[in-house]
């Protein structure tokens, strides 16, 4: 931007100089035209031919001759002024050409930079989920999973059976620890699982689950024999 301002100022200065030189030339031309013409000069009698009664008159000098007689340096001054006008015009042309070249160079550099800088890659959208700790009390093993808020029991149980290599794991007796500190069975209800997952995501807390034994069900208040039978490991 500073280069453009400097070039604009240089162009304006050159144009002003050119205008001043042109005014000066016009003024000098007007002065020449206003010079009074001198009367014809007569040749002295000594230079006349030997013919009595004959008079010879010299033609009136031209304006250029008068101006040169009036000021011998005028012609040199006008030539210098014309040279200055040509130089000012050349400077203006050079400045304009330089500005155009600079603009083209800046535009080319901008295109090169745009081509060199790759487009930003959109960041992957993070999936809202919660870390789940699952403890298998019979096998004394603990695994960790990540579940989303829309998880369901069936794929969860299938994953646990494969991870623990225990086909007896049931969604009926799979327990979770509520925020009140009590262990509760999911009873194969997707709505119960989703409710506890959403609460965990909201509170940013890890969800604790377990594969209980018969004793664990009894201590948590479940006495139904059908539920207690589901805690028996597969033969």
Short mmCIF file of N, CA and C in Angstrom, two decimals, residues 2-67:
data_model
loop_
_atom_site.label_atom_id
_atom_site.label_comp_id
_atom_site.label_asym_id
_atom_site.label_seq_id
_atom_site.Cartn_x
_atom_site.Cartn_y
_atom_site.Cartn_z
N UNK A 2 1.94 1.27 0.80
CA UNK A 2 2.84 2.43 0.83
C UNK A 2 3.48 2.67 -0.52
N UNK A 3 3.81 1.58 -1.25
CA UNK A 3 4.40 1.74 -2.58
C UNK A 3 3.43 2.43 -3.52
N UNK A 4 2.11 2.08 -3.43
CA UNK A 4 1.11 2.70 -4.30
C UNK A 4 0.98 4.18 -3.98
N UNK A 5 0.99 4.56 -2.70
CA UNK A 5 0.87 5.97 -2.31
C UNK A 5 2.06 6.76 -2.82
N UNK A 6 3.28 6.20 -2.68
CA UNK A 6 4.48 6.90 -3.15
C UNK A 6 4.45 7.08 -4.65
N UNK A 7 3.97 6.05 -5.38
CA UNK A 7 3.94 6.17 -6.84
C UNK A 7 2.89 7.17 -7.28
N UNK A 8 1.74 7.21 -6.56
CA UNK A 8 0.72 8.20 -6.89
C UNK A 8 1.24 9.61 -6.68
N UNK A 9 1.96 9.83 -5.60
CA UNK A 9 2.52 11.17 -5.33
C UNK A 9 3.56 11.54 -6.38
N UNK A 10 4.37 10.56 -6.80
CA UNK A 10 5.38 10.85 -7.83
C UNK A 10 4.71 11.20 -9.15
N UNK A 11 3.59 10.50 -9.47
CA UNK A 11 2.87 10.82 -10.71
C UNK A 11 2.28 12.22 -10.66
N UNK A 12 1.71 12.58 -9.49
CA UNK A 12 1.14 13.92 -9.36
C UNK A 12 2.23 15.00 -9.48
N UNK A 13 3.39 14.77 -8.89
CA UNK A 13 4.48 15.75 -8.96
C UNK A 13 4.97 15.90 -10.40
N UNK A 14 5.11 14.78 -11.12
CA UNK A 14 5.56 14.85 -12.51
C UNK A 14 4.55 15.58 -13.37
N UNK A 15 3.25 15.34 -13.11
CA UNK A 15 2.22 16.03 -13.90
C UNK A 15 2.26 17.53 -13.63
N UNK A 16 2.48 17.91 -12.37
CA UNK A 16 2.56 19.35 -12.05
C UNK A 16 3.77 19.99 -12.74
N UNK A 17 4.91 19.26 -12.73
CA UNK A 17 6.10 19.81 -13.38
C UNK A 17 5.86 19.99 -14.88
N UNK A 18 5.19 19.02 -15.49
CA UNK A 18 4.91 19.11 -16.92
C UNK A 18 4.01 20.30 -17.23
N UNK A 19 3.00 20.52 -16.37
CA UNK A 19 2.10 21.66 -16.59
C UNK A 19 2.85 22.98 -16.45
N UNK A 20 3.77 23.07 -15.47
CA UNK A 20 4.52 24.31 -15.29
C UNK A 20 5.42 24.59 -16.50
N UNK A 21 6.05 23.53 -17.02
CA UNK A 21 6.94 23.72 -18.17
C UNK A 21 6.15 24.18 -19.38
N UNK A 22 4.96 23.59 -19.57
CA UNK A 22 4.13 24.01 -20.71
C UNK A 22 3.70 25.47 -20.58
N UNK A 23 3.33 25.88 -19.37
CA UNK A 23 2.96 27.30 -19.17
C UNK A 23 4.15 28.22 -19.48
N UNK A 24 5.34 27.80 -19.08
CA UNK A 24 6.52 28.62 -19.32
C UNK A 24 6.80 28.77 -20.81
N UNK A 25 6.63 27.67 -21.57
CA UNK A 25 6.85 27.74 -23.01
C UNK A 25 5.83 28.67 -23.66
N UNK A 26 4.57 28.56 -23.24
CA UNK A 26 3.53 29.43 -23.81
C UNK A 26 3.82 30.90 -23.50
N UNK A 27 4.29 31.16 -22.27
CA UNK A 27 4.61 32.54 -21.90
C UNK A 27 5.73 33.10 -22.75
N UNK A 28 6.75 32.26 -23.00
CA UNK A 28 7.87 32.72 -23.80
C UNK A 28 7.43 32.97 -25.24
N UNK A 29 6.52 32.15 -25.76
CA UNK A 29 6.00 32.37 -27.10
C UNK A 29 5.22 33.67 -27.19
N UNK A 30 4.45 33.98 -26.12
CA UNK A 30 3.70 35.23 -26.12
C UNK A 30 4.64 36.44 -26.09
N UNK A 31 5.74 36.30 -25.35
CA UNK A 31 6.71 37.41 -25.28
C UNK A 31 7.33 37.66 -26.65
N UNK A 32 7.62 36.58 -27.34
CA UNK A 32 8.22 36.72 -28.68
C UNK A 32 7.27 37.42 -29.63
N UNK A 33 6.00 37.04 -29.58
CA UNK A 33 5.01 37.64 -30.49
C UNK A 33 4.78 39.12 -30.18
N UNK A 34 4.99 39.51 -28.92
CA UNK A 34 4.77 40.91 -28.54
C UNK A 34 5.98 41.80 -28.80
N UNK A 35 7.10 41.26 -29.25
CA UNK A 35 8.30 42.08 -29.53
C UNK A 35 7.99 43.05 -30.68
N UNK A 36 8.26 44.36 -30.55
CA UNK A 36 8.00 45.31 -31.65
C UNK A 36 8.96 45.08 -32.79
N UNK A 37 8.39 45.17 -33.98
CA UNK A 37 9.23 44.98 -35.18
C UNK A 37 10.08 46.22 -35.42
N UNK A 38 11.30 45.99 -35.85
CA UNK A 38 12.23 47.09 -36.12
C UNK A 38 12.07 47.57 -37.56
N UNK A 39 12.27 48.89 -37.80
CA UNK A 39 12.14 49.41 -39.17
C UNK A 39 13.22 48.85 -40.06
N UNK A 40 12.95 48.88 -41.35
CA UNK A 40 13.97 48.35 -42.28
C UNK A 40 15.27 49.11 -42.14
N UNK A 41 16.33 48.36 -42.20
CA UNK A 41 17.65 48.94 -42.11
C UNK A 41 18.17 49.25 -43.52
N UNK A 42 18.69 50.44 -43.65
CA UNK A 42 19.26 50.87 -44.96
C UNK A 42 20.73 50.55 -45.01
N UNK A 43 21.14 50.18 -46.16
CA UNK A 43 22.56 49.85 -46.34
C UNK A 43 23.32 51.15 -46.44
N UNK A 44 24.41 51.29 -45.74
CA UNK A 44 25.21 52.51 -45.84
C UNK A 44 25.56 52.81 -47.28
N UNK A 45 25.74 54.16 -47.55
CA UNK A 45 26.02 54.61 -48.91
C UNK A 45 27.32 54.05 -49.43
N UNK A 46 28.20 53.74 -48.49
CA UNK A 46 29.49 53.23 -48.95
C UNK A 46 29.37 51.86 -49.56
N UNK A 47 28.25 51.11 -49.14
CA UNK A 47 28.09 49.75 -49.64
C UNK A 47 27.15 49.71 -50.84
N UNK A 48 26.58 50.84 -51.26
CA UNK A 48 25.66 50.85 -52.39
C UNK A 48 26.45 50.76 -53.68
N UNK A 49 25.84 50.21 -54.70
CA UNK A 49 26.50 50.19 -56.01
C UNK A 49 26.54 51.59 -56.59
N UNK A 50 27.40 51.79 -57.49
CA UNK A 50 27.64 53.14 -58.05
C UNK A 50 26.58 53.48 -59.07
N UNK A 51 25.33 53.61 -58.59
CA UNK A 51 24.22 54.03 -59.46
C UNK A 51 23.51 55.15 -58.75
N UNK A 52 23.60 56.34 -59.23
CA UNK A 52 22.96 57.45 -58.54
C UNK A 52 21.45 57.27 -58.49
N UNK A 53 20.84 57.71 -57.37
CA UNK A 53 19.40 57.66 -57.21
C UNK A 53 18.83 56.31 -56.86
N UNK A 54 19.70 55.34 -56.61
CA UNK A 54 19.22 53.97 -56.28
C UNK A 54 19.32 53.76 -54.78
N UNK A 55 18.21 53.33 -54.19
CA UNK A 55 18.18 53.06 -52.74
C UNK A 55 17.84 51.59 -52.53
N UNK A 56 18.60 50.91 -51.70
CA UNK A 56 18.39 49.47 -51.42
C UNK A 56 17.97 49.33 -49.95
N UNK A 57 16.86 48.66 -49.69
CA UNK A 57 16.36 48.46 -48.31
C UNK A 57 16.45 46.98 -47.95
N UNK A 58 16.80 46.68 -46.68
CA UNK A 58 16.88 45.29 -46.19
C UNK A 58 15.50 44.84 -45.73
N UNK A 59 15.14 43.62 -45.95
CA UNK A 59 13.84 43.12 -45.46
C UNK A 59 13.81 43.12 -43.94
N UNK A 60 12.60 43.32 -43.38
CA UNK A 60 12.49 43.34 -41.91
C UNK A 60 12.88 42.00 -41.32
N UNK A 61 13.55 42.03 -40.21
CA UNK A 61 13.97 40.75 -39.58
C UNK A 61 12.77 39.99 -39.06
N UNK A 62 12.88 38.69 -39.05
CA UNK A 62 11.79 37.84 -38.54
C UNK A 62 11.75 37.91 -37.02
N UNK A 63 10.63 37.36 -36.48
CA UNK A 63 10.47 37.36 -35.01
C UNK A 63 11.58 36.58 -34.34
N UNK A 64 11.96 35.48 -34.97
CA UNK A 64 13.04 34.68 -34.38
C UNK A 64 14.32 35.46 -34.34
N UNK A 65 14.61 36.25 -35.43
CA UNK A 65 15.82 37.05 -35.43
C UNK A 65 15.77 38.12 -34.39
N UNK A 66 14.57 38.74 -34.20
CA UNK A 66 14.43 39.78 -33.17
C UNK A 66 14.65 39.20 -31.79
N UNK A 67 14.04 38.02 -31.57
CA UNK A 67 14.19 37.44 -30.24
C UNK A 67 15.63 37.07 -29.96
#
